[in-house]
C-alpha cells in the first residue's frame, strides 16, 4: 500500500509540470534590461500561485528587481523555517539549443527549458513539499523568499534584507540551488565560493586602422589583453600568478578531504556529465579540491575587432575582456580586487579595470542537528546517505541572509551535473522532483521538533 506522501506526490505531478511550464516560459532574464517586464510578470505569477494554494504572499519592491515572499503560518508561536530560491535565469543565446529555450518541452520524465533546474524546478519542488507539510499539520511555520536578481550577483538583496529581516524572523534557512555529484549520489553543500567579476578595457585609438598601413607601429588592444591575462595566471595548471592572491586561502582539514574522497566524486563522471573533451590533469582528490576549495581565475569572453566571415585586416582600437575570480573561505573580495587591480596597473597602466558586483565566500557547519536532519531527509527522499561537500559556485544571498538572520543555513539541492546549469538544453526531471518532495516533507517534520 502506498504511503500518504507517495499518493500526494503522484496526485501533484500534473500540477507540478503545468506550473513548471508556465514559469519556464516567462523569460525572467535578470542580466538583460529589456526583460524587466518579464521579471515583473514572473514575480506576479509566483505571488498568484502562492495565494492560490493558501499561502500569504506579496511582491516586495527593491531599487532593482522585486523579491517574492510567501508564508504558510500554522501558529505564530511555532518555529519558522525559511526557504530561499531564485526565479531569475541566465540568458539563453547559445547556438547549441535544440529547441527554443523558453518553450517548455517534456521528454518522458525530463523537463527541458531555461530555468528548469536553475532554479524554478527546485523552487517548485520545495514549495510542493512545504504545501504537503502544511496540509498535514506539521507544527512548523514555513516562509519563502524568492529572489529575482541572483544571476547578476544579488545587488539589491541586502536592501531587501535590511528593510524586511525583522518581519521575516526565522529559526533556520534552507537553500535549494546546488548540484549533486552525480545521479544516485546525493550531496549536501556546506560551503560556497565567492566571486569577483571584473571587466578589463583597453583603448589605443579612436577607430580601427589598416594593418598594412599601421601594423608594426599601432598597438593592438586584443593582443595586449591576451598578454596581460597570460601574465595573471598559468593556463596549464590554473595557478594564479598575482602576488598575495593565495595569502588568505583557508586550508582544507583532514576531515573535509576525507569527506571529498568518500563522496564518490569521479573525474571520469565529472568529465562526461559536463561534456568536457579536455581537462587539466589531476586525480579525483585533486580535481575535487580544485572545484570546491581552491580559487580560480577565468576569462569568459574577449570583445573587440572584426568577427565576421573571413579576415578583415584591420587593427581594432578597443578591446574588452570579461574576467572573474572564484574565491574560497577567508579570502576577501575587496582585498583580492585591490591585488588584481594593482597587478594589472603595474603590467599595463592603460588598461581600465571595472568591477562588477562582488560576492563573499561562505562556509557553514556540516555537523549538528540541522545537518543531521538534512542527512535523514535526503536519505528518506532518495534512499542513500548524502555526501557533505562544498559547492564550486556562488550564491550572494546566502552571505547576506547569514549576516542579518544569524540562523543555521542548510543546502538541500536537487540539480544534477547533466541538468546543464547555465548551459544550453538545461533540464530537470521527475525523479529529482518527486524525491525532492519526499525529502522536503521529511525535513520539515524533523526540524519541527528541534
CSV table of C-alpha atoms in Angstrom, one decimal, residues 262-437:
chain,number,residue,atom,x,y,z
A,262,UNK,CA,34.3,9.5,0.4
A,263,UNK,CA,31.8,11.4,-1.7
A,264,UNK,CA,32.2,9.2,-4.7
A,265,UNK,CA,33.4,12.1,-6.9
A,266,UNK,CA,34.9,10.8,-10.1
A,267,UNK,CA,36.9,12.7,-12.7
A,268,UNK,CA,35.6,10.4,-15.4
A,269,UNK,CA,31.9,11.0,-14.5
A,270,UNK,CA,32.6,14.8,-14.0
A,271,UNK,CA,34.1,15.0,-17.5
A,272,UNK,CA,31.2,13.1,-19.1
A,273,UNK,CA,28.4,15.0,-17.2
A,274,UNK,CA,29.8,18.4,-18.3
A,275,UNK,CA,30.7,17.2,-21.8
A,276,UNK,CA,34.4,18.2,-21.4
A,277,UNK,CA,36.6,16.9,-24.1
A,278,UNK,CA,39.8,18.0,-22.4
A,279,UNK,CA,40.6,18.8,-18.8
A,280,UNK,CA,43.6,19.8,-16.7
A,281,UNK,CA,45.5,16.8,-15.3
A,282,UNK,CA,44.6,15.6,-11.8
A,283,UNK,CA,43.3,12.7,-9.9
A,284,UNK,CA,39.9,12.6,-8.1
A,285,UNK,CA,41.1,14.2,-4.9
A,286,UNK,CA,43.0,17.0,-6.8
A,287,UNK,CA,40.1,17.9,-9.1
A,288,UNK,CA,37.5,17.8,-6.3
A,289,UNK,CA,39.6,20.2,-4.3
A,290,UNK,CA,40.1,22.4,-7.3
A,291,UNK,CA,36.3,22.8,-7.9
A,292,UNK,CA,35.2,23.0,-4.3
A,293,UNK,CA,38.1,24.5,-2.3
A,294,UNK,CA,40.6,26.4,-4.4
A,295,UNK,CA,40.2,29.9,-6.0
A,296,UNK,CA,40.1,30.4,-9.8
A,297,UNK,CA,40.9,32.9,-12.5
A,298,UNK,CA,38.7,32.6,-15.6
A,299,UNK,CA,38.2,34.5,-18.8
A,300,UNK,CA,34.6,34.5,-20.0
A,301,UNK,CA,34.9,36.5,-23.2
A,302,UNK,CA,37.0,38.9,-25.2
A,303,UNK,CA,35.2,41.5,-27.3
A,304,UNK,CA,36.9,43.6,-30.0
A,305,UNK,CA,37.8,43.8,-33.6
A,306,UNK,CA,36.2,42.1,-36.6
A,307,UNK,CA,34.3,38.9,-36.0
A,308,UNK,CA,32.6,38.4,-39.4
A,309,UNK,CA,33.4,35.8,-42.1
A,310,UNK,CA,36.9,35.7,-43.4
A,311,UNK,CA,39.6,38.0,-42.2
A,312,UNK,CA,39.4,41.8,-42.2
A,313,UNK,CA,43.0,43.1,-41.9
A,314,UNK,CA,42.3,45.9,-39.5
A,315,UNK,CA,43.8,46.7,-36.1
A,316,UNK,CA,41.0,47.4,-33.6
A,317,UNK,CA,41.1,50.4,-31.4
A,318,UNK,CA,39.3,48.9,-28.4
A,319,UNK,CA,39.1,45.5,-26.7
A,320,UNK,CA,37.4,44.3,-23.6
A,321,UNK,CA,37.9,41.1,-21.5
A,322,UNK,CA,35.3,39.8,-19.1
A,323,UNK,CA,37.1,38.0,-16.2
A,324,UNK,CA,36.1,36.6,-12.9
A,325,UNK,CA,37.8,35.0,-9.9
A,326,UNK,CA,36.1,32.5,-7.6
A,327,UNK,CA,37.2,32.8,-4.0
A,328,UNK,CA,37.3,30.4,-1.1
A,329,UNK,CA,36.9,30.8,2.7
A,330,UNK,CA,39.0,33.5,4.3
A,331,UNK,CA,39.5,35.4,1.0
A,332,UNK,CA,38.1,38.9,1.0
A,333,UNK,CA,36.6,40.1,-2.3
A,334,UNK,CA,37.8,43.7,-1.7
A,335,UNK,CA,41.3,42.6,-0.9
A,336,UNK,CA,41.5,40.3,-4.0
A,337,UNK,CA,40.2,43.1,-6.2
A,338,UNK,CA,42.8,45.5,-4.9
A,339,UNK,CA,45.6,43.0,-5.5
A,340,UNK,CA,44.4,42.3,-9.1
A,341,UNK,CA,43.9,45.9,-9.9
A,342,UNK,CA,47.4,46.8,-8.7
A,343,UNK,CA,49.0,43.9,-10.7
A,344,UNK,CA,47.2,45.0,-13.9
A,345,UNK,CA,48.1,48.6,-13.4
A,346,UNK,CA,51.7,47.7,-12.9
A,347,UNK,CA,51.8,45.5,-16.0
A,348,UNK,CA,49.7,47.7,-18.3
A,349,UNK,CA,48.7,51.1,-16.8
A,350,UNK,CA,46.5,51.9,-19.9
A,351,UNK,CA,44.0,49.1,-19.1
A,352,UNK,CA,40.9,50.3,-17.2
A,353,UNK,CA,39.5,47.9,-14.6
A,354,UNK,CA,35.8,48.0,-14.0
A,355,UNK,CA,34.5,45.9,-11.0
A,356,UNK,CA,31.0,44.3,-11.1
A,357,UNK,CA,29.1,43.0,-8.0
A,358,UNK,CA,31.3,41.1,-5.6
A,359,UNK,CA,30.2,38.0,-3.5
A,360,UNK,CA,32.0,36.8,-0.4
A,361,UNK,CA,32.7,33.1,0.1
A,362,UNK,CA,30.6,31.1,2.6
A,363,UNK,CA,31.5,28.2,4.9
A,364,UNK,CA,28.8,26.7,7.1
A,365,UNK,CA,28.6,23.7,9.5
A,366,UNK,CA,28.4,20.1,8.3
A,367,UNK,CA,27.7,18.7,11.7
A,368,UNK,CA,24.9,19.3,14.3
A,369,UNK,CA,21.2,18.9,14.4
A,370,UNK,CA,20.3,20.7,11.2
A,371,UNK,CA,22.9,18.8,9.2
A,372,UNK,CA,21.6,15.6,10.8
A,373,UNK,CA,18.1,16.5,9.8
A,374,UNK,CA,19.2,17.2,6.2
A,375,UNK,CA,21.0,13.8,6.1
A,376,UNK,CA,17.9,11.9,7.3
A,377,UNK,CA,15.6,13.9,4.9
A,378,UNK,CA,17.8,13.2,1.9
A,379,UNK,CA,18.0,9.5,2.8
A,380,UNK,CA,14.2,9.4,3.0
A,381,UNK,CA,13.8,11.2,-0.3
A,382,UNK,CA,16.4,9.3,-2.3
A,383,UNK,CA,17.3,6.1,-0.4
A,384,UNK,CA,21.0,7.0,0.2
A,385,UNK,CA,23.1,8.9,2.7
A,386,UNK,CA,24.4,12.2,1.1
A,387,UNK,CA,27.9,13.3,0.9
A,388,UNK,CA,28.8,16.6,2.6
A,389,UNK,CA,30.9,18.7,0.1
A,390,UNK,CA,31.5,22.3,-0.8
A,391,UNK,CA,29.9,23.9,-3.8
A,392,UNK,CA,32.0,25.5,-6.5
A,393,UNK,CA,29.5,28.2,-7.4
A,394,UNK,CA,28.4,31.3,-5.6
A,395,UNK,CA,25.0,32.4,-4.1
A,396,UNK,CA,25.3,36.0,-3.0
A,397,UNK,CA,22.1,36.0,-0.9
A,398,UNK,CA,23.5,33.3,1.4
A,399,UNK,CA,26.1,35.6,2.9
A,400,UNK,CA,23.5,38.3,3.3
A,401,UNK,CA,21.0,36.0,5.0
A,402,UNK,CA,23.7,34.8,7.4
A,403,UNK,CA,24.6,38.4,8.2
A,404,UNK,CA,21.0,39.5,9.1
A,405,UNK,CA,19.3,36.4,10.4
A,406,UNK,CA,22.3,34.7,12.0
A,407,UNK,CA,20.5,31.4,11.6
A,408,UNK,CA,21.6,27.9,10.5
A,409,UNK,CA,21.7,27.6,6.7
A,410,UNK,CA,21.2,24.2,5.1
A,411,UNK,CA,21.6,23.4,1.4
A,412,UNK,CA,19.1,20.8,0.0
A,413,UNK,CA,19.9,21.0,-3.7
A,414,UNK,CA,18.3,18.8,-6.4
A,415,UNK,CA,20.2,19.5,-9.6
A,416,UNK,CA,22.5,17.1,-11.4
A,417,UNK,CA,25.6,17.8,-13.4
A,418,UNK,CA,23.8,16.7,-16.6
A,419,UNK,CA,20.9,19.1,-16.0
A,420,UNK,CA,23.0,21.8,-17.5
A,421,UNK,CA,23.3,24.7,-15.1
A,422,UNK,CA,23.8,27.9,-17.2
A,423,UNK,CA,24.1,25.7,-20.3
A,424,UNK,CA,22.1,25.0,-23.5
A,425,UNK,CA,19.4,22.4,-23.2
A,426,UNK,CA,19.0,22.9,-19.5
A,427,UNK,CA,16.7,20.4,-18.0
A,428,UNK,CA,15.2,18.9,-14.8
A,429,UNK,CA,13.4,15.6,-14.2
A,430,UNK,CA,10.6,14.0,-12.3
A,431,UNK,CA,12.9,11.6,-10.4
A,432,UNK,CA,14.6,14.5,-8.7
A,433,UNK,CA,11.3,16.4,-8.2
A,434,UNK,CA,9.4,13.5,-6.7
A,435,UNK,CA,12.3,12.5,-4.4
A,436,UNK,CA,12.8,16.2,-3.5
A,437,UNK,CA,9.1,16.5,-2.4
